[in-house]
Amino acid sequence: MNFDFTNKVASRHKRIMTFAALFASSIMALNPANAGSVNRIDTDGSQIIVSFDDFVESAATFSLLGPDRIAVDIKGGKAGHGGRATGMVKAVRQGQYDINTARIVFDLDRPAIVSSGKFSKDGRSLQLKLQPVGSYAIKNGRKSFLPPLQFRAEPPKQSYSAKVPLGRPKDSVALPKISGPKDSNRPLVVIDAGHGGHDPGAISPHGSQREKNVTLAIAKAIRDRLIAGGRVRVALTRETDKFLVLEERYGIARRLEADLFISIHADAAGNESAHGATVYTLAEVASDREAAKFAARENKSNIINGVNLGGTGKDVSSILIDLTQRETMNVSADFAKLLHREGSRQMTFRKTPHKFGSFVVLKAPDTPSVLLETGYLTNANDVAFLSSRAGRSKIANGVGSAIEAHFARKLAQR
Ligand code: ZN
């Protein structure tokens, strides 16, 4: 068969989405304009200075142990990028904790507390002093700091704390390169290798295999299979051992206007006989307790020692999402069935091959998305299969055929 994929599969779908996106951006615009962005972070010995380009409301700090960190929440603040790490500070990270709060995390080379802190007279910078302490002295003790009254941003009015229905794709993450046919009308598939960086995901019993490496190798095998097929374009959310929060993963798919998003994972179970693959799609209510637990484990990827770098809360689901998400969820579920049909010729699936759960990584409202849990790192046969070239190529063949069948079907339905 020779499919011609040169068409836009889901134009109606995209129109609805454009409407929802416009609606969402108008909600965002109600956000107080005077929220200051973090525009500079300096570290010097035991001192940290955080500077802003406008007024902020307040700041709060707390300590975290093992690894040793200090987190700083800036209310009425917008996160910037990075920051200079010197002295006790090994690394600086920033993220938007919620719509009104920027969170900065300082990785330290030893346990420490914030011993004192104050805003500058113009409210445009916050100076913090760190004091090394024995790890026993860390109690997470939250400290709060206020800028001078006349230079303090007003908290947003309650009615402004509207729900943000589209999550928060972060523009700070560079978009990956797209491989395959140069024709931009070809469907685009984004493959997401789960976990990465400081987040290893599941680990095999003797530590020989880490989920983050297994998923990356499988994602690359799927990409190569799709490129060889020549019918769709493909991009990976990561090609190296780097950390991405869950919203950044589907954010990449949304920003590229992908037609399909597949997140690749492997699981671990207390019972070493558990084996086989499962396809998960989004639902607010999990299909069973096991699915709920798996979703909870996967959603933890966003949390670094209690610091949620993802930042979208429970209230993200709303009636606005429903408009497009219901249709997206149906397409996702159809693809999950295809993935099982094509995949089971190449690999073993569990008795219930398709389950539902509330996975943050599947929450792009406009991109059909599935999470493929490829097998168990705690099962001897699975771990051998998943970490071998032969196993990866079987998975890639199964996933590749399912993807091609999915777009051929879409084309036929037109
Ligand atoms: Zn995982």
CSV table of C-alpha atoms and ligand atoms in Angstrom, one decimal:
chain,number,residue,atom,x,y,z
A,1,MET,CA,0.0,0.0,0.0
A,2,ASN,CA,1.2,3.5,-0.7
A,3,PHE,CA,-0.5,6.0,1.4
A,4,ASP,CA,-0.6,9.6,0.5
A,5,PHE,CA,-0.4,11.5,3.8
A,6,THR,CA,-0.3,14.9,2.3
A,7,ASN,CA,-3.3,16.4,4.0
A,8,LYS,CA,-4.3,18.0,7.2
A,9,VAL,CA,-6.0,15.3,9.2
A,10,ALA,CA,-7.9,17.1,11.8
A,11,SER,CA,-8.8,20.6,10.5
A,12,ARG,CA,-12.2,20.8,12.4
A,13,HIS,CA,-10.4,19.7,15.5
A,14,LYS,CA,-7.8,22.4,15.1
A,15,ARG,CA,-10.4,25.1,14.5
A,16,ILE,CA,-12.1,24.3,17.8
A,17,MET,CA,-8.7,24.4,19.4
A,18,THR,CA,-7.8,27.8,18.0
A,19,PHE,CA,-11.0,29.1,19.6
A,20,ALA,CA,-10.1,27.5,23.0
A,21,ALA,CA,-6.6,28.9,22.7
A,22,LEU,CA,-7.8,32.4,22.1
A,23,PHE,CA,-10.2,32.1,25.0
A,24,ALA,CA,-7.4,30.9,27.2
A,25,SER,CA,-5.0,33.7,26.2
A,26,SER,CA,-7.7,36.2,27.1
A,27,ILE,CA,-7.9,34.7,30.6
A,28,MET,CA,-4.1,34.9,30.9
A,29,ALA,CA,-4.2,38.6,29.9
A,30,LEU,CA,-6.3,39.3,33.0
A,31,ASN,CA,-3.3,38.4,35.1
A,32,PRO,CA,-1.9,41.4,36.9
A,33,ALA,CA,0.5,43.2,34.6
A,34,ASN,CA,2.8,44.3,37.4
A,35,ALA,CA,4.1,40.8,38.2
A,36,GLY,CA,7.9,41.1,38.2
A,37,SER,CA,10.0,38.6,36.3
A,38,VAL,CA,13.1,37.2,37.8
A,39,ASN,CA,15.7,38.8,35.5
A,40,ARG,CA,18.9,38.0,37.4
A,41,ILE,CA,20.2,35.7,40.1
A,42,ASP,CA,23.7,36.2,41.6
A,43,THR,CA,25.4,33.9,44.1
A,44,ASP,CA,28.5,34.8,46.0
A,45,GLY,CA,29.8,32.7,48.8
A,46,SER,CA,26.9,32.2,51.2
A,47,GLN,CA,24.9,35.1,49.7
A,48,ILE,CA,22.1,35.0,47.0
A,49,ILE,CA,20.6,38.0,45.3
A,50,VAL,CA,17.5,37.6,43.2
A,51,SER,CA,16.6,40.6,41.1
A,52,PHE,CA,13.3,41.5,39.4
A,53,ASP,CA,12.2,43.7,36.5
A,54,ASP,CA,9.1,44.9,38.3
A,55,PHE,CA,7.4,44.7,41.7
A,56,VAL,CA,6.6,41.4,43.4
A,57,GLU,CA,4.3,40.6,46.3
A,58,SER,CA,6.4,38.6,48.7
A,59,ALA,CA,9.0,35.8,49.0
A,60,ALA,CA,9.2,32.7,51.0
A,61,THR,CA,12.1,30.3,51.5
A,62,PHE,CA,12.5,26.7,52.7
A,63,SER,CA,15.2,24.1,52.9
A,64,LEU,CA,15.3,20.6,51.5
A,65,LEU,CA,17.6,17.8,52.4
A,66,GLY,CA,19.4,15.1,50.4
A,67,PRO,CA,20.2,16.5,47.9
A,68,ASP,CA,20.6,19.7,49.8
A,69,ARG,CA,18.6,22.6,48.4
A,70,ILE,CA,17.0,25.9,49.2
A,71,ALA,CA,13.7,26.8,47.4
A,72,VAL,CA,12.5,30.3,47.1
A,73,ASP,CA,8.9,31.1,46.1
A,74,ILE,CA,8.3,34.6,44.6
A,75,LYS,CA,4.6,35.6,44.9
A,76,GLY,CA,3.5,37.9,42.1
A,77,GLY,CA,6.6,36.7,40.2
A,78,LYS,CA,7.3,35.2,36.8
A,79,ALA,CA,10.2,32.7,36.5
A,80,GLY,CA,13.1,33.6,34.3
A,81,HIS,CA,15.9,31.4,33.1
A,82,GLY,CA,18.8,29.8,35.0
A,83,GLY,CA,21.1,31.9,37.2
A,84,ARG,CA,24.8,32.0,38.2
A,85,ALA,CA,26.0,29.3,40.6
A,86,THR,CA,29.0,30.0,42.7
A,87,GLY,CA,30.1,29.4,46.3
A,88,MET,CA,27.8,27.0,48.1
A,89,VAL,CA,25.4,27.0,45.2
A,90,LYS,CA,26.0,24.3,42.7
A,91,ALA,CA,23.1,24.9,40.3
A,92,VAL,CA,20.1,27.2,40.0
A,93,ARG,CA,16.7,26.2,38.4
A,94,GLN,CA,13.5,28.2,38.0
A,95,GLY,CA,10.0,27.3,37.1
A,96,GLN,CA,6.5,28.7,37.4
A,97,TYR,CA,5.0,27.0,40.4
A,98,ASP,CA,1.5,28.5,39.7
A,99,ILE,CA,0.1,31.3,37.8
A,100,ASN,CA,1.2,33.8,40.4
A,101,THR,CA,4.3,32.2,41.9
A,102,ALA,CA,7.8,31.7,40.5
A,103,ARG,CA,9.9,29.0,42.2
A,104,ILE,CA,13.7,29.1,42.3
A,105,VAL,CA,15.6,26.0,43.5
A,106,PHE,CA,19.3,26.3,44.5
A,107,ASP,CA,21.3,23.1,44.6
A,108,LEU,CA,23.8,23.4,47.5
A,109,ASP,CA,27.0,21.5,48.2
A,110,ARG,CA,26.0,21.1,51.9
A,111,PRO,CA,22.9,21.4,54.1
A,112,ALA,CA,22.0,25.0,54.8
A,113,ILE,CA,19.2,27.3,56.0
A,114,VAL,CA,18.3,30.8,55.0
A,115,SER,CA,19.6,32.7,58.1
A,116,SER,CA,18.4,36.1,57.1
A,117,GLY,CA,16.9,37.9,54.1
A,118,LYS,CA,15.6,41.2,53.0
A,119,PHE,CA,14.2,43.1,50.0
A,120,SER,CA,16.1,46.1,48.7
A,121,LYS,CA,14.6,49.6,49.4
A,122,ASP,CA,13.1,49.7,45.9
A,123,GLY,CA,11.7,46.2,46.2
A,124,ARG,CA,13.5,45.1,43.0
A,125,SER,CA,15.8,42.6,44.6
A,126,LEU,CA,15.9,40.1,47.4
A,127,GLN,CA,19.1,39.3,49.3
A,128,LEU,CA,19.3,36.0,51.2
A,129,LYS,CA,22.1,34.8,53.5
A,130,LEU,CA,22.7,31.1,53.7
A,131,GLN,CA,24.1,29.4,56.8
A,132,PRO,CA,25.6,25.9,56.6
A,133,VAL,CA,24.1,23.7,59.3
A,134,GLY,CA,24.2,20.0,60.3
A,135,SER,CA,21.6,18.1,58.4
A,136,TYR,CA,19.8,17.4,61.7
A,137,ALA,CA,19.0,21.2,61.9
A,138,ILE,CA,17.0,21.3,58.6
A,139,LYS,CA,13.4,21.4,59.4
A,140,ASN,CA,12.1,22.8,56.2
A,141,GLY,CA,11.3,26.0,58.2
A,142,ARG,CA,9.5,28.4,55.9
A,143,LYS,CA,10.6,32.0,56.1
A,144,SER,CA,8.7,34.9,54.5
A,145,PHE,CA,9.9,38.3,53.3
A,146,LEU,CA,8.0,41.4,52.2
A,147,PRO,CA,9.2,44.3,50.0
A,148,PRO,CA,8.6,47.8,51.3
A,149,LEU,CA,4.9,48.6,51.2
A,150,GLN,CA,5.1,51.3,48.5
A,151,PHE,CA,7.0,49.0,46.2
A,152,ARG,CA,4.9,45.9,46.7
A,153,ALA,CA,2.9,44.3,43.9
A,154,GLU,CA,-0.8,44.0,44.7
A,155,PRO,CA,-2.1,40.4,45.0
A,156,PRO,CA,-4.3,39.6,42.1
A,157,LYS,CA,-8.0,40.0,42.8
A,158,GLN,CA,-9.8,36.7,43.4
A,159,SER,CA,-11.7,36.8,40.2
A,160,TYR,CA,-8.4,37.0,38.3
A,161,SER,CA,-7.2,33.7,39.6
A,162,ALA,CA,-9.0,32.0,36.7
A,163,LYS,CA,-8.3,28.5,35.7
A,164,VAL,CA,-5.7,28.1,33.0
A,165,PRO,CA,-7.3,25.5,30.8
A,166,LEU,CA,-4.5,24.8,28.4
A,167,GLY,CA,-1.7,24.0,30.8
A,168,ARG,CA,1.5,25.9,30.3
A,169,PRO,CA,3.7,25.0,27.4
A,170,LYS,CA,7.0,26.6,28.3
A,171,ASP,CA,8.7,28.5,25.5
A,172,SER,CA,12.0,28.2,27.3
A,173,VAL,CA,12.5,24.6,26.1
A,174,ALA,CA,14.0,24.6,22.6
A,175,LEU,CA,11.9,22.8,20.1
A,176,PRO,CA,13.5,19.5,18.8
A,177,LYS,CA,14.4,19.0,15.2
A,178,ILE,CA,11.8,17.2,13.0
A,179,SER,CA,13.0,14.2,11.0
A,180,GLY,CA,11.5,12.5,8.0
A,181,PRO,CA,9.9,13.9,4.8
A,182,LYS,CA,10.4,17.6,4.3
A,183,ASP,CA,6.7,18.0,3.4
A,184,SER,CA,5.1,19.9,6.3
A,185,ASN,CA,1.7,18.5,5.4
A,186,ARG,CA,2.7,15.0,6.5
A,187,PRO,CA,1.4,14.0,9.9
A,188,LEU,CA,3.9,14.8,12.7
A,189,VAL,CA,4.4,12.3,15.5
A,190,VAL,CA,6.2,13.3,18.7
A,191,ILE,CA,7.8,10.5,20.7
A,192,ASP,CA,8.6,11.2,24.3
A,193,ALA,CA,11.2,9.1,26.1
A,194,GLY,CA,10.0,9.1,29.7
A,195,HIS,CA,12.1,10.5,32.6
A,196,GLY,CA,15.7,11.7,32.2
A,197,GLY,CA,18.4,13.6,34.0
A,198,HIS,CA,18.1,13.4,37.8
A,199,ASP,CA,14.8,11.4,37.3
A,200,PRO,CA,15.8,7.8,36.5
A,201,GLY,CA,12.3,6.4,36.6
A,202,ALA,CA,12.0,2.7,37.4
A,203,ILE,CA,15.2,0.8,38.1
A,204,SER,CA,15.8,-2.9,37.5
A,205,PRO,CA,16.5,-5.0,40.7
A,206,HIS,CA,20.3,-5.0,40.5
A,207,GLY,CA,20.4,-1.5,39.1
A,208,SER,CA,21.6,-2.6,35.7
A,209,GLN,CA,18.8,-0.9,33.8
A,210,ARG,CA,17.2,2.5,34.3
A,211,GLU,CA,13.9,3.4,32.8
A,212,LYS,CA,15.2,6.8,31.5
A,213,ASN,CA,17.9,5.0,29.3
A,214,VAL,CA,15.6,2.2,28.2
A,215,THR,CA,12.9,4.6,27.1
A,216,LEU,CA,15.4,6.8,25.2
A,217,ALA,CA,16.8,3.8,23.3
A,218,ILE,CA,13.2,2.7,22.4
A,219,ALA,CA,12.1,6.2,21.4
A,220,LYS,CA,15.1,6.4,19.0
A,221,ALA,CA,14.3,3.0,17.6
A,222,ILE,CA,10.7,4.1,16.9
A,223,ARG,CA,11.9,7.3,15.3
A,224,ASP,CA,14.3,5.3,13.0
A,225,ARG,CA,11.5,2.9,12.0
A,226,LEU,CA,9.2,5.8,11.2
A,227,ILE,CA,11.8,7.6,9.1
A,228,ALA,CA,12.5,4.4,7.3
A,229,GLY,CA,8.8,4.1,6.6
A,230,GLY,CA,8.9,7.5,5.0
A,231,ARG,CA,5.3,8.3,5.7
A,232,VAL,CA,5.3,10.6,8.7
A,233,ARG,CA,7.5,13.2,10.2
A,234,VAL,CA,8.8,12.6,13.7
A,235,ALA,CA,10.4,14.5,16.6
A,236,LEU,CA,11.7,13.4,20.0
A,237,THR,CA,11.1,15.4,23.1
A,238,ARG,CA,14.6,14.6,24.2
A,239,GLU,CA,17.5,12.9,22.5
A,240,THR,CA,19.9,13.1,25.5
A,241,ASP,CA,19.8,12.3,29.2
A,242,LYS,CA,18.0,15.5,30.2
A,243,PHE,CA,15.1,16.3,32.5
A,244,LEU,CA,11.9,17.8,31.3
A,245,VAL,CA,8.8,18.5,33.4
A,246,LEU,CA,5.7,16.7,32.1
A,247,GLU,CA,4.1,19.9,30.8
A,248,GLU,CA,7.2,20.6,28.7
A,249,ARG,CA,6.9,17.2,27.1
A,250,TYR,CA,3.3,17.6,25.7
A,251,GLY,CA,4.1,21.4,25.4
A,252,ILE,CA,6.6,20.4,22.7
A,253,ALA,CA,4.0,18.4,20.9
A,254,ARG,CA,1.5,21.3,21.1
A,255,ARG,CA,4.0,23.9,19.9
A,256,LEU,CA,5.0,21.7,16.9
A,257,GLU,CA,1.3,21.1,16.2
A,258,ALA,CA,1.9,17.4,16.4
A,259,ASP,CA,-0.9,15.0,15.2
A,260,LEU,CA,0.1,12.3,17.7
A,261,PHE,CA,2.0,12.1,21.0
A,262,ILE,CA,3.4,8.9,22.4
A,263,SER,CA,5.1,8.8,25.8
A,264,ILE,CA,7.4,5.7,26.3
A,265,HIS,CA,7.8,4.2,29.7
A,266,ALA,CA,8.7,1.0,31.5
A,267,ASP,CA,7.4,0.0,35.0
A,268,ALA,CA,8.5,-1.7,38.1
A,269,ALA,CA,6.4,-4.0,40.3
A,270,GLY,CA,7.0,-5.6,43.7
A,271,ASN,CA,5.9,-8.8,42.1
A,272,GLU,CA,8.6,-9.9,39.7
A,273,SER,CA,6.2,-12.1,37.7
A,274,ALA,CA,4.3,-9.0,36.5
A,275,HIS,CA,5.2,-8.6,32.8
A,276,GLY,CA,3.9,-7.2,29.5
A,277,ALA,CA,3.0,-3.9,28.0
A,278,THR,CA,0.0,-1.6,28.6
A,279,VAL,CA,-1.3,1.4,26.7
A,280,TYR,CA,-2.7,4.2,28.9
A,281,THR,CA,-4.9,7.0,27.8
A,282,LEU,CA,-6.3,10.0,29.7
A,283,ALA,CA,-9.3,9.8,32.0
A,284,GLU,CA,-10.1,11.7,35.1
A,285,VAL,CA,-11.1,8.5,36.7
A,286,ALA,CA,-8.6,5.6,36.7
A,287,SER,CA,-9.8,2.3,35.3
A,288,ASP,CA,-8.5,0.4,38.3
A,289,ARG,CA,-6.3,0.8,41.4
A,290,GLU,CA,-3.2,-0.3,39.6
A,291,ALA,CA,-3.7,2.3,36.9
A,292,ALA,CA,-4.2,4.9,39.5
A,293,LYS,CA,-1.0,4.0,41.3
A,294,PHE,CA,0.9,3.9,38.0
A,295,ALA,CA,-0.4,7.4,37.1
A,296,ALA,CA,0.6,8.7,40.6
A,297,ARG,CA,4.1,7.3,40.2
A,298,GLU,CA,4.5,8.8,36.7
A,299,ASN,CA,3.1,12.2,37.8
A,300,LYS,CA,5.8,12.3,40.5
A,301,SER,CA,8.4,13.0,37.9
A,302,ASN,CA,7.6,16.7,38.2
A,303,ILE,CA,8.4,16.7,41.9
A,304,ILE,CA,12.0,17.3,43.0
A,305,ASN,CA,12.2,16.7,46.8
A,306,GLY,CA,8.7,18.1,47.3
A,307,VAL,CA,9.2,21.0,44.9
A,308,ASN,CA,6.7,20.7,42.1
A,309,LEU,CA,8.4,22.2,39.0
A,310,GLY,CA,5.4,21.4,36.8
A,311,GLY,CA,3.0,23.7,38.5
A,312,THR,CA,-0.4,22.9,37.0
A,313,GLY,CA,-2.8,21.9,39.8
A,314,LYS,CA,-5.9,19.8,40.0
A,315,ASP,CA,-8.1,22.7,39.0
A,316,VAL,CA,-6.6,22.6,35.5
A,317,SER,CA,-9.4,20.4,34.3
A,318,SER,CA,-12.4,22.5,33.4
A,319,ILE,CA,-15.3,22.7,31.1
A,320,LEU,CA,-13.2,24.5,28.6
A,321,ILE,CA,-10.9,21.6,28.2
A,322,ASP,CA,-13.9,19.4,27.5
A,323,LEU,CA,-14.7,21.0,24.2
A,324,THR,CA,-11.7,19.6,22.5
A,325,GLN,CA,-10.4,17.1,24.9
A,326,ARG,CA,-13.4,14.8,24.6
A,327,GLU,CA,-12.7,14.4,20.9
A,328,THR,CA,-9.0,14.1,21.5
A,329,MET,CA,-9.6,11.4,24.1
A,330,ASN,CA,-11.7,9.4,21.7
A,331,VAL,CA,-9.0,9.6,19.0
A,332,SER,CA,-6.4,8.6,21.6
A,333,ALA,CA,-8.5,5.6,22.7
A,334,ASP,CA,-8.9,4.5,19.1
A,335,PHE,CA,-5.2,4.7,18.6
A,336,ALA,CA,-4.6,2.7,21.8
A,337,LYS,CA,-6.6,-0.1,20.3
A,338,LEU,CA,-4.6,0.0,17.1
A,339,LEU,CA,-1.4,0.0,19.1
A,340,HIS,CA,-2.4,-3.1,20.9
A,341,ARG,CA,-3.5,-4.8,17.7
A,342,GLU,CA,-0.3,-4.0,15.8
A,343,GLY,CA,2.0,-4.2,18.8
A,344,SER,CA,0.8,-7.6,20.0
A,345,ARG,CA,2.3,-9.2,16.9
A,346,GLN,CA,5.7,-8.1,18.1
A,347,MET,CA,5.5,-8.0,21.9
A,348,THR,CA,3.6,-9.3,24.9
A,349,PHE,CA,0.7,-7.2,26.3
A,350,ARG,CA,-0.9,-7.6,29.7
A,351,LYS,CA,-4.4,-9.2,30.0
A,352,THR,CA,-6.0,-5.8,30.1
A,353,PRO,CA,-4.0,-4.1,27.4
A,354,HIS,CA,-5.7,-0.6,27.5
A,355,LYS,CA,-6.2,1.3,30.7
A,356,PHE,CA,-7.1,4.8,31.7
A,357,GLY,CA,-5.6,7.2,34.2
A,358,SER,CA,-5.0,10.8,35.0
A,359,PHE,CA,-1.5,11.3,33.5
A,360,VAL,CA,-0.2,14.8,33.4
A,361,VAL,CA,1.9,14.0,30.3
A,362,LEU,CA,-1.3,13.1,28.4
A,363,LYS,CA,-3.1,16.3,29.2
A,364,ALA,CA,-2.6,18.2,25.9
A,365,PRO,CA,-6.2,18.9,25.1
A,366,ASP,CA,-5.7,19.1,21.3
A,367,THR,CA,-3.1,16.3,20.6
A,368,PRO,CA,-4.2,12.7,20.7
A,369,SER,CA,-1.8,11.1,23.2
A,370,VAL,CA,-1.0,7.7,24.6
A,371,LEU,CA,1.4,6.4,27.2
A,372,LEU,CA,3.0,3.1,26.2
A,373,GLU,CA,4.2,1.2,29.3
A,374,THR,CA,6.5,-1.2,27.4
A,375,GLY,CA,7.0,-3.8,30.1
A,376,TYR,CA,8.5,-4.3,33.6
A,377,LEU,CA,12.1,-3.7,34.5
A,378,THR,CA,11.4,-6.0,37.5
A,379,ASN,CA,10.7,-9.0,35.2
A,380,ALA,CA,13.7,-10.9,33.9
A,381,ASN,CA,12.3,-11.6,30.4
A,382,ASP,CA,10.9,-8.1,30.0
A,383,VAL,CA,14.1,-6.4,31.0
A,384,ALA,CA,16.1,-8.6,28.6
A,385,PHE,CA,13.6,-7.8,25.8
A,386,LEU,CA,13.4,-4.0,26.5
A,387,SER,CA,17.1,-3.5,26.7
A,388,SER,CA,18.1,-5.6,23.6
A,389,ARG,CA,18.4,-4.3,20.1
A,390,ALA,CA,16.1,-7.1,18.9
A,391,GLY,CA,13.5,-6.2,21.5
A,392,ARG,CA,13.6,-2.5,20.6
A,393,SER,CA,13.3,-3.2,16.9
A,394,LYS,CA,10.2,-5.3,17.6
A,395,ILE,CA,8.6,-2.6,19.6
A,396,ALA,CA,9.5,-0.1,17.0
A,397,ASN,CA,7.9,-2.2,14.3
A,398,GLY,CA,4.7,-2.6,16.3
A,399,VAL,CA,4.4,1.1,17.1
A,400,GLY,CA,5.4,2.1,13.6
A,401,SER,CA,2.7,-0.1,12.0
A,402,ALA,CA,0.1,1.2,14.4
A,403,ILE,CA,1.0,4.8,13.6
A,404,GLU,CA,0.9,4.3,9.9
A,405,ALA,CA,-2.4,2.4,10.1
A,406,HIS,CA,-3.8,5.3,12.3
A,407,PHE,CA,-3.1,8.0,9.7
A,408,ALA,CA,-4.2,5.8,6.8
A,409,ARG,CA,-7.5,5.3,8.6
A,410,LYS,CA,-7.8,9.1,9.2
A,411,LEU,CA,-7.2,9.7,5.6
A,412,ALA,CA,-9.8,7.1,4.6
A,413,GLN,CA,-12.4,8.7,6.9
A,414,ARG,CA,-12.0,12.1,5.3
B,1,ZN,ZN,7.9,6.0,33.7
